[in-house]
Amino acid sequence: MITKFEKINKINGELYLPGDKSISHRSVMFASMAEGKSIIRNLSFGEDVKSTSRCFKELGVEINHFENHTEVIGKGFKGFTKPKSELDCGNSGTTVRLISGILSPQNFESILIGDESLSKRPMKRVIEPLSLMGVSINSNNGFLPLEINPVECIKPISYELQVASAQVKSALLLCGLHSEETSFIIEAKETRDHTERMLGLPVKVENGKRIIESSKKYYPHAKEYFVPSDISTAAFFMILTLLSKDSELLIKNVSLNPSRTGIITILQKMNGNIEVVNQQSSSGEDYGDLLIKSSDLVNIEIPSEIIPNIIDEIPILAIAGIFAEGKFKISEADELRVKESDRIKSMVYNLQLLGINVKETTDGFEFENNRTDFEIKAFESFDDHRIAMAFAVFSLLNKNGGEVNNFDCAKISNPNFMSQLNSIIK
Ligand code: S3P
């Protein structure tokens, strides 16, 4: 199905966005692992987090949604029950990778499956290091389904991550929580640190590398979680506002975890008028309001160290790049190739459709554009929520509008994109 977007006049107003997807997944997981009742406020209702909840329900956890909160009755240390069938992780890489770290130390067998896109994403990155912890996982040559076999006990490891991935790091840390002895997970490039923050895991920095400890001492207890709004979801509205004339938007309670705020830093350096107001903190996670005003953007050189921090925002950042002065260039971002779609290919395809002269590289893409108006085009979402929303924003900014094929996949992270948008278009 094709969704049509027309050029907007201006943006004005205030938005409350759904809970951060990464923090939501972890809240459901940690609450499920803990013994007894936890409360989660502002949980994401995107399809990905629903996949996590569905898996934990299959493992015997009770999860109930109320008007203003979600209640989880967790099963405690090794308290999960063997699922009756395969656990379906849907489209969600975070679900499958993190849950594999939680299920590896259980004393029953479990099988993880996913949709077509997830079935094409690499799982060796978790299987190999988990096997160093004594875990045995059968796979389809490094792809789903994963068959996790029961294991007597978990071996502690000292392991340096081979890919800059918070999902891999988290899988190992979560597995490590099931041993009395300490595991040390080392990362050379900092990735999002929600797992270590939310569990209160000790982190040391040595020779520029982060060393994170995990052991049973840090196994989660039942508690109350507040999930700040998703900065990756906010990014679409930030860029829409910056690039619309005479516009101003206040986005409330946005996650300001320093391992996620790269998009704000980059947009500010691009001359974007974004102010952080009313900063607060809850469960180790910072959040605050973002006040965004129309700006004339200029492309800048994007440093490679910031890539893991902005990895999910690159599609929408490239849209900002189209309307900003100068050359837009992304490099050292090969991880984009193994997201919900190959995001380098997806972006290049749609940019070429616009007639932009874009150069694809192994680890990124680059282009320079001087045009402001483009003919109406039907963009491909490649069933990837962030590609769909990126080209929806492009269409809303383009004089002739635009169309997005299967925009519905936006529900993976933000089922209410359309109503939020309609509430701020003036
Ligand atoms: C996530 C980590 C990132 C990110 C994904 C969510 C997480 O993936 O792209 O959307 O919640 O840990 P990688 O760990 O594969 O980089």
Short mmCIF file of C-alpha atoms and ligand atoms in Angstrom, two decimals:
data_model
loop_
_atom_site.label_atom_id
_atom_site.label_comp_id
_atom_site.label_asym_id
_atom_site.label_seq_id
_atom_site.Cartn_x
_atom_site.Cartn_y
_atom_site.Cartn_z
CA MET A 1 0.00 0.00 0.00
CA ILE A 2 1.18 3.51 -0.88
CA THR A 3 0.87 6.40 1.59
CA LYS A 4 0.88 9.91 0.18
CA PHE A 5 2.45 12.88 2.00
CA GLU A 6 1.96 16.51 0.96
CA LYS A 7 4.27 19.41 1.65
CA ILE A 8 3.54 20.97 5.00
CA ASN A 9 3.34 24.67 5.67
CA LYS A 10 4.84 24.83 9.14
CA ILE A 11 5.25 22.91 12.40
CA ASN A 12 4.16 24.27 15.75
CA GLY A 13 3.29 22.68 19.07
CA GLU A 14 4.28 20.15 21.67
CA LEU A 15 4.76 16.37 21.39
CA TYR A 16 4.85 13.49 23.88
CA LEU A 17 6.45 10.54 22.07
CA PRO A 18 6.43 6.82 22.96
CA GLY A 19 8.98 5.34 25.31
CA ASP A 20 12.49 4.66 24.05
CA LYS A 21 12.59 1.30 22.26
CA SER A 22 15.94 0.15 23.71
CA ILE A 23 14.97 1.08 27.29
CA SER A 24 11.49 -0.45 26.83
CA HIS A 25 12.90 -3.81 25.70
CA ARG A 26 15.27 -3.86 28.66
CA SER A 27 12.58 -2.81 31.17
CA VAL A 28 10.37 -5.73 30.09
CA MET A 29 13.32 -8.13 30.13
CA PHE A 30 14.73 -7.08 33.52
CA ALA A 31 11.26 -6.96 35.10
CA SER A 32 10.58 -10.47 33.73
CA MET A 33 13.87 -11.77 35.15
CA ALA A 34 13.28 -10.22 38.59
CA GLU A 35 11.13 -11.92 41.20
CA GLY A 36 7.67 -10.37 41.66
CA LYS A 37 5.94 -7.20 40.54
CA SER A 38 7.60 -4.39 38.58
CA ILE A 39 5.86 -1.34 37.14
CA ILE A 40 6.87 0.24 33.81
CA ARG A 41 5.68 3.72 32.84
CA ASN A 42 5.65 5.03 29.24
CA LEU A 43 6.52 1.67 27.69
CA SER A 44 6.79 1.69 23.89
CA PHE A 45 3.80 0.09 22.18
CA GLY A 46 5.73 -0.45 18.96
CA GLU A 47 5.66 -3.92 17.42
CA ASP A 48 9.27 -4.64 18.43
CA VAL A 49 8.62 -4.23 22.15
CA LYS A 50 5.41 -6.25 21.72
CA SER A 51 7.64 -9.05 20.38
CA THR A 52 9.72 -8.95 23.58
CA SER A 53 6.59 -9.01 25.77
CA ARG A 54 5.14 -11.89 23.73
CA CYS A 55 8.32 -13.98 24.24
CA PHE A 56 8.37 -13.41 28.01
CA LYS A 57 4.67 -14.28 28.30
CA GLU A 58 5.53 -17.57 26.58
CA LEU A 59 8.18 -18.05 29.28
CA GLY A 60 5.55 -17.79 32.02
CA VAL A 61 5.75 -14.07 32.83
CA GLU A 62 2.53 -12.16 33.49
CA ILE A 63 2.42 -8.79 31.69
CA ASN A 64 -0.64 -6.54 31.94
CA HIS A 65 -1.15 -3.11 30.43
CA PHE A 66 -3.17 -0.46 32.28
CA GLU A 67 -4.05 3.06 31.17
CA ASN A 68 -0.92 4.69 32.61
CA HIS A 69 1.46 1.83 33.28
CA THR A 70 2.42 -1.78 32.58
CA GLU A 71 2.65 -4.38 35.33
CA VAL A 72 5.10 -7.29 35.03
CA ILE A 73 5.14 -10.23 37.43
CA GLY A 74 8.65 -11.61 36.98
CA LYS A 75 9.79 -15.18 37.58
CA GLY A 76 13.06 -14.68 39.50
CA PHE A 77 16.48 -16.32 38.98
CA LYS A 78 16.13 -19.28 36.56
CA GLY A 79 12.37 -19.23 37.19
CA PHE A 80 11.18 -19.16 33.55
CA THR A 81 9.11 -22.07 32.31
CA LYS A 82 9.95 -23.95 29.10
CA PRO A 83 7.97 -22.37 26.25
CA LYS A 84 5.37 -24.61 24.58
CA SER A 85 6.51 -23.59 21.11
CA GLU A 86 9.12 -21.52 19.28
CA LEU A 87 9.62 -17.96 20.52
CA ASP A 88 8.78 -15.51 17.73
CA CYS A 89 10.99 -12.39 17.89
CA GLY A 90 9.20 -10.80 14.90
CA ASN A 91 11.30 -8.04 13.30
CA SER A 92 13.31 -7.29 16.42
CA GLY A 93 17.10 -7.73 16.54
CA THR A 94 17.20 -6.46 20.13
CA THR A 95 14.68 -9.11 21.22
CA VAL A 96 16.46 -12.06 19.64
CA ARG A 97 20.00 -11.08 20.61
CA LEU A 98 19.31 -10.04 24.19
CA ILE A 99 16.95 -12.94 24.87
CA SER A 100 19.56 -15.39 23.62
CA GLY A 101 21.80 -14.17 26.48
CA ILE A 102 18.97 -14.65 28.97
CA LEU A 103 17.86 -18.07 27.69
CA SER A 104 21.37 -19.56 27.32
CA PRO A 105 21.78 -20.20 31.06
CA GLN A 106 18.27 -21.70 31.56
CA ASN A 107 17.82 -25.42 32.15
CA PHE A 108 15.45 -25.99 29.22
CA GLU A 109 15.75 -25.88 25.46
CA SER A 110 14.29 -22.95 23.51
CA ILE A 111 14.01 -22.06 19.82
CA LEU A 112 14.07 -18.49 18.54
CA ILE A 113 12.52 -17.53 15.20
CA GLY A 114 11.72 -14.22 13.46
CA ASP A 115 10.25 -12.64 10.35
CA GLU A 116 11.85 -12.59 6.91
CA SER A 117 14.07 -9.58 7.65
CA LEU A 118 15.27 -10.89 11.03
CA SER A 119 15.97 -14.27 9.44
CA LYS A 120 18.51 -12.56 7.17
CA ARG A 121 20.38 -10.81 10.01
CA PRO A 122 23.66 -12.24 11.36
CA MET A 123 23.50 -14.16 14.64
CA LYS A 124 27.09 -15.50 14.70
CA ARG A 125 28.02 -12.29 16.50
CA VAL A 126 26.14 -13.59 19.59
CA ILE A 127 26.52 -17.35 19.06
CA GLU A 128 30.33 -17.28 19.02
CA PRO A 129 30.98 -15.29 22.22
CA LEU A 130 28.12 -17.06 24.05
CA SER A 131 29.75 -20.38 23.18
CA LEU A 132 32.88 -19.17 25.02
CA MET A 133 30.62 -19.01 28.09
CA GLY A 134 29.87 -22.72 27.67
CA VAL A 135 26.58 -22.22 25.86
CA SER A 136 25.55 -24.45 22.97
CA ILE A 137 23.43 -22.86 20.23
CA ASN A 138 22.55 -24.52 16.92
CA SER A 139 21.68 -22.20 14.06
CA ASN A 140 21.02 -22.21 10.36
CA ASN A 141 24.62 -21.40 9.48
CA GLY A 142 24.68 -18.29 11.67
CA PHE A 143 21.07 -17.30 10.94
CA LEU A 144 17.69 -18.02 12.56
CA PRO A 145 16.28 -20.26 13.87
CA LEU A 146 18.48 -20.45 16.96
CA GLU A 147 18.16 -23.58 19.04
CA ILE A 148 19.47 -22.86 22.52
CA ASN A 149 20.42 -25.97 24.46
CA PRO A 150 20.32 -26.22 28.26
CA VAL A 151 23.66 -25.78 30.02
CA GLU A 152 24.87 -26.84 33.49
CA CYS A 153 26.66 -23.63 34.37
CA ILE A 154 27.96 -20.48 32.73
CA LYS A 155 31.71 -19.93 32.39
CA PRO A 156 32.84 -16.37 33.13
CA ILE A 157 34.72 -14.71 30.27
CA SER A 158 36.92 -11.76 29.56
CA TYR A 159 35.97 -10.82 26.01
CA GLU A 160 36.56 -7.89 23.71
CA LEU A 161 33.65 -7.23 21.34
CA GLN A 162 34.43 -7.86 17.67
CA VAL A 163 31.60 -5.61 16.45
CA ALA A 164 30.47 -2.29 17.93
CA SER A 165 27.07 -3.63 18.96
CA ALA A 166 25.08 -2.91 22.11
CA GLN A 167 22.95 -5.95 21.36
CA VAL A 168 25.95 -8.30 21.44
CA LYS A 169 27.39 -6.57 24.51
CA SER A 170 24.04 -6.88 26.28
CA ALA A 171 23.58 -10.57 25.39
CA LEU A 172 26.93 -11.35 27.05
CA LEU A 173 26.28 -9.17 30.09
CA LEU A 174 22.85 -10.75 30.59
CA CYS A 175 24.28 -14.26 30.32
CA GLY A 176 27.03 -13.23 32.78
CA LEU A 177 24.37 -12.34 35.38
CA HIS A 178 23.79 -16.10 35.76
CA SER A 179 27.24 -16.87 37.21
CA GLU A 180 28.67 -16.15 40.69
CA GLU A 181 32.00 -15.40 39.00
CA THR A 182 32.62 -12.12 37.21
CA SER A 183 32.70 -11.72 33.42
CA PHE A 184 34.42 -8.73 31.83
CA ILE A 185 33.08 -7.44 28.51
CA ILE A 186 35.37 -4.98 26.78
CA GLU A 187 34.38 -2.49 24.08
CA ALA A 188 36.78 -0.32 22.09
CA LYS A 189 34.00 1.81 20.55
CA GLU A 190 31.31 2.96 22.95
CA THR A 191 27.83 1.70 22.08
CA ARG A 192 24.56 2.53 23.84
CA ASP A 193 24.96 1.75 27.53
CA HIS A 194 21.37 1.17 28.72
CA THR A 195 22.05 -2.38 29.94
CA GLU A 196 24.95 -1.42 32.19
CA ARG A 197 23.19 1.72 33.46
CA MET A 198 19.87 0.08 34.20
CA LEU A 199 21.49 -2.88 35.99
CA GLY A 200 24.08 -0.70 37.76
CA LEU A 201 27.01 -2.74 36.36
CA PRO A 202 30.49 -1.41 37.20
CA VAL A 203 32.30 0.18 34.22
CA LYS A 204 36.04 1.02 34.10
CA VAL A 205 37.87 2.76 31.27
CA GLU A 206 41.39 1.51 30.53
CA ASN A 207 43.49 2.56 27.52
CA GLY A 208 40.39 4.14 26.01
CA LYS A 209 38.39 0.89 26.22
CA ARG A 210 35.32 0.37 28.40
CA ILE A 211 35.39 -2.74 30.62
CA ILE A 212 32.00 -3.75 31.97
CA GLU A 213 31.53 -6.29 34.76
CA SER A 214 28.70 -8.74 35.10
CA SER A 215 27.90 -11.40 37.70
CA LYS A 216 24.95 -12.70 39.72
CA LYS A 217 25.47 -9.89 42.24
CA TYR A 218 23.80 -7.56 39.70
CA TYR A 219 20.82 -9.78 38.81
CA PRO A 220 17.79 -7.43 38.64
CA HIS A 221 15.22 -6.97 41.40
CA ALA A 222 11.60 -5.94 40.95
CA LYS A 223 11.26 -2.14 40.70
CA GLU A 224 9.53 0.77 39.02
CA TYR A 225 10.81 1.92 35.61
CA PHE A 226 10.14 5.19 33.81
CA VAL A 227 10.93 5.01 30.08
CA PRO A 228 11.85 8.42 28.63
CA SER A 229 10.66 9.18 25.09
CA ASP A 230 12.65 7.77 22.20
CA ILE A 231 15.33 10.11 20.82
CA SER A 232 15.45 8.02 17.62
CA THR A 233 11.71 8.64 17.11
CA ALA A 234 12.15 12.30 18.08
CA ALA A 235 14.86 12.67 15.39
CA PHE A 236 12.24 12.53 12.59
CA PHE A 237 10.28 15.42 14.12
CA MET A 238 13.46 17.35 15.02
CA ILE A 239 14.63 17.37 11.41
CA LEU A 240 11.14 18.08 10.06
CA THR A 241 10.94 21.16 12.33
CA LEU A 242 14.48 22.38 11.63
CA LEU A 243 13.83 22.29 7.88
CA SER A 244 10.32 23.83 7.91
CA LYS A 245 9.98 27.62 7.76
CA ASP A 246 8.77 29.61 10.83
CA SER A 247 8.48 26.45 12.90
CA GLU A 248 8.92 25.64 16.57
CA LEU A 249 8.40 22.35 18.41
CA LEU A 250 8.78 21.23 22.02
CA ILE A 251 9.32 17.47 22.44
CA LYS A 252 8.81 16.43 26.05
CA ASN A 253 10.82 13.99 28.20
CA VAL A 254 13.22 12.79 25.51
CA SER A 255 15.92 10.30 26.50
CA LEU A 256 19.24 12.15 26.85
CA ASN A 257 21.46 9.16 27.54
CA PRO A 258 24.92 10.39 26.41
CA SER A 259 25.41 7.26 24.28
CA ARG A 260 22.35 8.33 22.24
CA THR A 261 22.54 12.13 22.00
CA GLY A 262 24.95 12.19 19.05
CA ILE A 263 22.10 13.24 16.77
CA ILE A 264 21.58 16.43 18.82
CA THR A 265 25.32 17.18 18.79
CA ILE A 266 25.55 16.67 15.01
CA LEU A 267 22.44 18.73 14.23
CA GLN A 268 23.66 21.56 16.49
CA LYS A 269 27.01 21.53 14.66
CA MET A 270 25.04 21.66 11.40
CA ASN A 271 23.65 24.99 12.69
CA GLY A 272 20.43 23.43 14.01
CA ASN A 273 18.66 25.46 16.67
CA ILE A 274 18.00 22.78 19.33
CA GLU A 275 17.92 23.60 23.00
CA VAL A 276 17.76 21.06 25.83
CA VAL A 277 15.58 22.29 28.67
CA ASN A 278 14.39 20.87 31.98
CA GLN A 279 16.93 18.02 32.23
CA GLN A 280 16.11 15.27 34.78
CA SER A 281 17.11 11.68 35.59
CA SER A 282 15.32 8.42 36.49
CA SER A 283 16.74 4.85 36.97
CA GLY A 284 20.16 6.08 35.84
CA GLU A 285 18.74 7.42 32.54
CA ASP A 286 18.76 11.17 31.77
CA TYR A 287 15.93 12.87 29.93
CA GLY A 288 14.68 16.38 29.16
CA ASP A 289 12.65 18.52 26.78
CA LEU A 290 13.94 19.55 23.35
CA LEU A 291 13.01 22.96 21.96
CA ILE A 292 13.59 23.00 18.20
CA LYS A 293 13.33 25.98 15.83
CA SER A 294 13.66 26.40 12.03
CA SER A 295 17.28 26.61 10.91
CA ASP A 296 19.43 26.80 7.77
CA LEU A 297 21.49 23.62 7.96
CA VAL A 298 25.03 23.11 6.72
CA ASN A 299 26.57 19.66 6.21
CA ILE A 300 29.60 18.89 8.35
CA GLU A 301 32.20 16.14 8.52
CA ILE A 302 30.71 13.37 10.66
CA PRO A 303 33.44 11.87 12.87
CA SER A 304 33.67 8.05 12.80
CA GLU A 305 33.69 7.72 16.63
CA ILE A 306 30.13 9.06 16.74
CA ILE A 307 28.74 6.47 14.26
CA PRO A 308 27.62 3.85 16.88
CA ASN A 309 25.90 6.68 18.80
CA ILE A 310 23.86 7.82 15.76
CA ILE A 311 23.55 4.47 13.96
CA ASP A 312 19.71 4.44 13.99
CA GLU A 313 19.44 8.12 13.00
CA ILE A 314 21.56 7.95 9.82
CA PRO A 315 18.58 7.53 7.42
CA ILE A 316 16.86 10.69 8.70
CA LEU A 317 20.19 12.52 9.02
CA ALA A 318 20.71 11.91 5.30
CA ILE A 319 17.36 13.63 4.65
CA ALA A 320 18.70 16.65 6.56
CA GLY A 321 21.82 16.28 4.37
CA ILE A 322 19.72 16.70 1.18
CA PHE A 323 18.46 20.13 2.26
CA ALA A 324 21.68 21.27 3.97
CA GLU A 325 24.41 23.16 2.17
CA GLY A 326 27.55 21.23 1.11
CA LYS A 327 28.49 17.57 0.90
CA PHE A 328 26.88 14.85 3.01
CA LYS A 329 29.11 11.88 3.75
CA ILE A 330 28.73 8.81 5.95
CA SER A 331 31.61 6.35 6.30
CA GLU A 332 32.70 3.59 8.69
CA ALA A 333 29.04 2.67 9.07
CA ASP A 334 29.08 -0.86 7.63
CA GLU A 335 26.74 -1.94 10.46
CA LEU A 336 24.01 -0.19 8.43
CA ARG A 337 24.16 -3.13 6.03
CA VAL A 338 22.79 -5.55 8.67
CA LYS A 339 19.87 -3.54 10.07
CA GLU A 340 16.15 -4.14 9.32
CA SER A 341 17.17 -3.60 5.69
CA ASP A 342 20.58 -2.94 4.16
CA ARG A 343 20.21 0.75 5.01
CA ILE A 344 23.06 1.84 2.72
CA LYS A 345 21.32 0.20 -0.27
CA SER A 346 17.87 1.41 0.83
CA MET A 347 19.04 5.03 1.12
CA VAL A 348 21.02 4.93 -2.12
CA TYR A 349 18.03 3.47 -4.02
CA ASN A 350 15.65 6.22 -2.87
CA LEU A 351 18.19 9.02 -3.30
CA GLN A 352 18.87 7.85 -6.87
CA LEU A 353 15.12 7.79 -7.48
CA LEU A 354 15.20 11.52 -6.73
CA GLY A 355 17.95 11.97 -9.28
CA ILE A 356 20.59 12.74 -6.66
CA ASN A 357 24.08 11.72 -7.71
CA VAL A 358 24.92 9.47 -4.78
CA LYS A 359 28.06 7.38 -4.39
CA GLU A 360 27.73 4.09 -2.54
CA THR A 361 30.79 2.85 -0.66
CA THR A 362 31.28 -0.40 1.27
CA ASP A 363 30.71 1.37 4.58
CA GLY A 364 28.53 4.35 3.71
CA PHE A 365 27.39 6.77 1.01
CA GLU A 366 27.91 10.38 -0.04
CA PHE A 367 26.24 13.02 -2.17
CA GLU A 368 25.97 16.73 -2.71
CA ASN A 369 22.66 18.31 -3.68
CA ASN A 370 21.80 21.87 -4.67
CA ARG A 371 18.14 21.40 -5.59
CA THR A 372 15.25 22.27 -3.30
CA ASP A 373 12.29 20.92 -5.31
CA PHE A 374 11.95 17.37 -6.57
CA GLU A 375 9.27 15.67 -8.64
CA ILE A 376 6.85 13.43 -6.72
CA LYS A 377 8.26 9.91 -6.33
CA ALA A 378 7.08 6.62 -4.78
CA PHE A 379 9.81 5.66 -2.31
CA GLU A 380 10.49 2.10 -1.20
CA SER A 381 10.38 1.52 2.56
CA PHE A 382 11.99 -1.92 2.14
CA ASP A 383 9.70 -2.81 5.10
CA ASP A 384 12.15 -0.88 7.28
CA HIS A 385 10.49 1.52 9.73
CA ARG A 386 13.31 4.07 9.76
CA ILE A 387 13.55 4.19 5.95
CA ALA A 388 9.74 4.64 5.76
CA MET A 389 9.72 7.55 8.24
CA ALA A 390 12.82 9.16 6.71
CA PHE A 391 11.16 9.40 3.27
CA ALA A 392 7.85 10.47 4.81
CA VAL A 393 9.75 13.43 6.29
CA PHE A 394 11.43 14.09 2.94
CA SER A 395 8.00 14.12 1.25
CA LEU A 396 6.57 16.51 3.87
CA LEU A 397 9.43 18.92 3.07
CA ASN A 398 9.34 18.59 -0.72
CA LYS A 399 7.29 21.11 -2.71
CA ASN A 400 5.63 18.30 -4.69
CA GLY A 401 5.28 15.92 -1.73
CA GLY A 402 6.00 12.23 -2.08
CA GLU A 403 4.72 8.69 -1.54
CA VAL A 404 6.02 5.82 0.60
CA ASN A 405 5.37 2.18 -0.20
CA ASN A 406 4.28 0.14 2.87
CA PHE A 407 4.59 3.04 5.28
CA ASP A 408 2.70 0.82 7.73
CA CYS A 409 6.03 -0.73 8.84
CA ALA A 410 6.59 2.50 10.86
CA LYS A 411 4.57 0.71 13.57
CA ILE A 412 7.71 -1.28 14.45
CA SER A 413 8.88 1.70 16.51
CA ASN A 414 6.09 4.29 16.30
CA PRO A 415 2.51 3.16 15.57
CA ASN A 416 1.22 6.73 16.15
CA PHE A 417 3.50 8.65 13.75
CA MET A 418 0.54 9.95 11.70
CA SER A 419 -1.52 11.28 14.60
CA GLN A 420 1.57 12.90 16.18
CA LEU A 421 2.36 14.53 12.85
CA ASN A 422 -1.19 15.77 12.34
CA SER A 423 -1.19 17.34 15.81
CA ILE A 424 1.76 19.64 14.98
CA ILE A 425 1.13 20.57 11.31
CA LYS A 426 -0.17 24.17 11.15
C1 S3P B 1 20.03 -1.55 20.00
C2 S3P B 1 21.31 -1.53 19.50
C3 S3P B 1 21.63 -1.16 18.13
C4 S3P B 1 20.49 -0.40 17.46
C5 S3P B 1 19.18 -1.07 17.69
C6 S3P B 1 18.88 -1.16 19.18
C7 S3P B 1 19.82 -1.95 21.40
O1 S3P B 1 21.90 -2.32 17.37
O2 S3P B 1 20.74 -0.27 16.08
O3 S3P B 1 18.13 -0.35 17.06
O4 S3P B 1 18.73 -1.70 21.94
O5 S3P B 1 20.75 -2.52 22.00
P1 S3P B 1 23.37 -2.99 17.36
O6 S3P B 1 23.67 -3.43 18.72
O7 S3P B 1 23.27 -4.16 16.41
O8 S3P B 1 24.26 -1.91 16.85
#
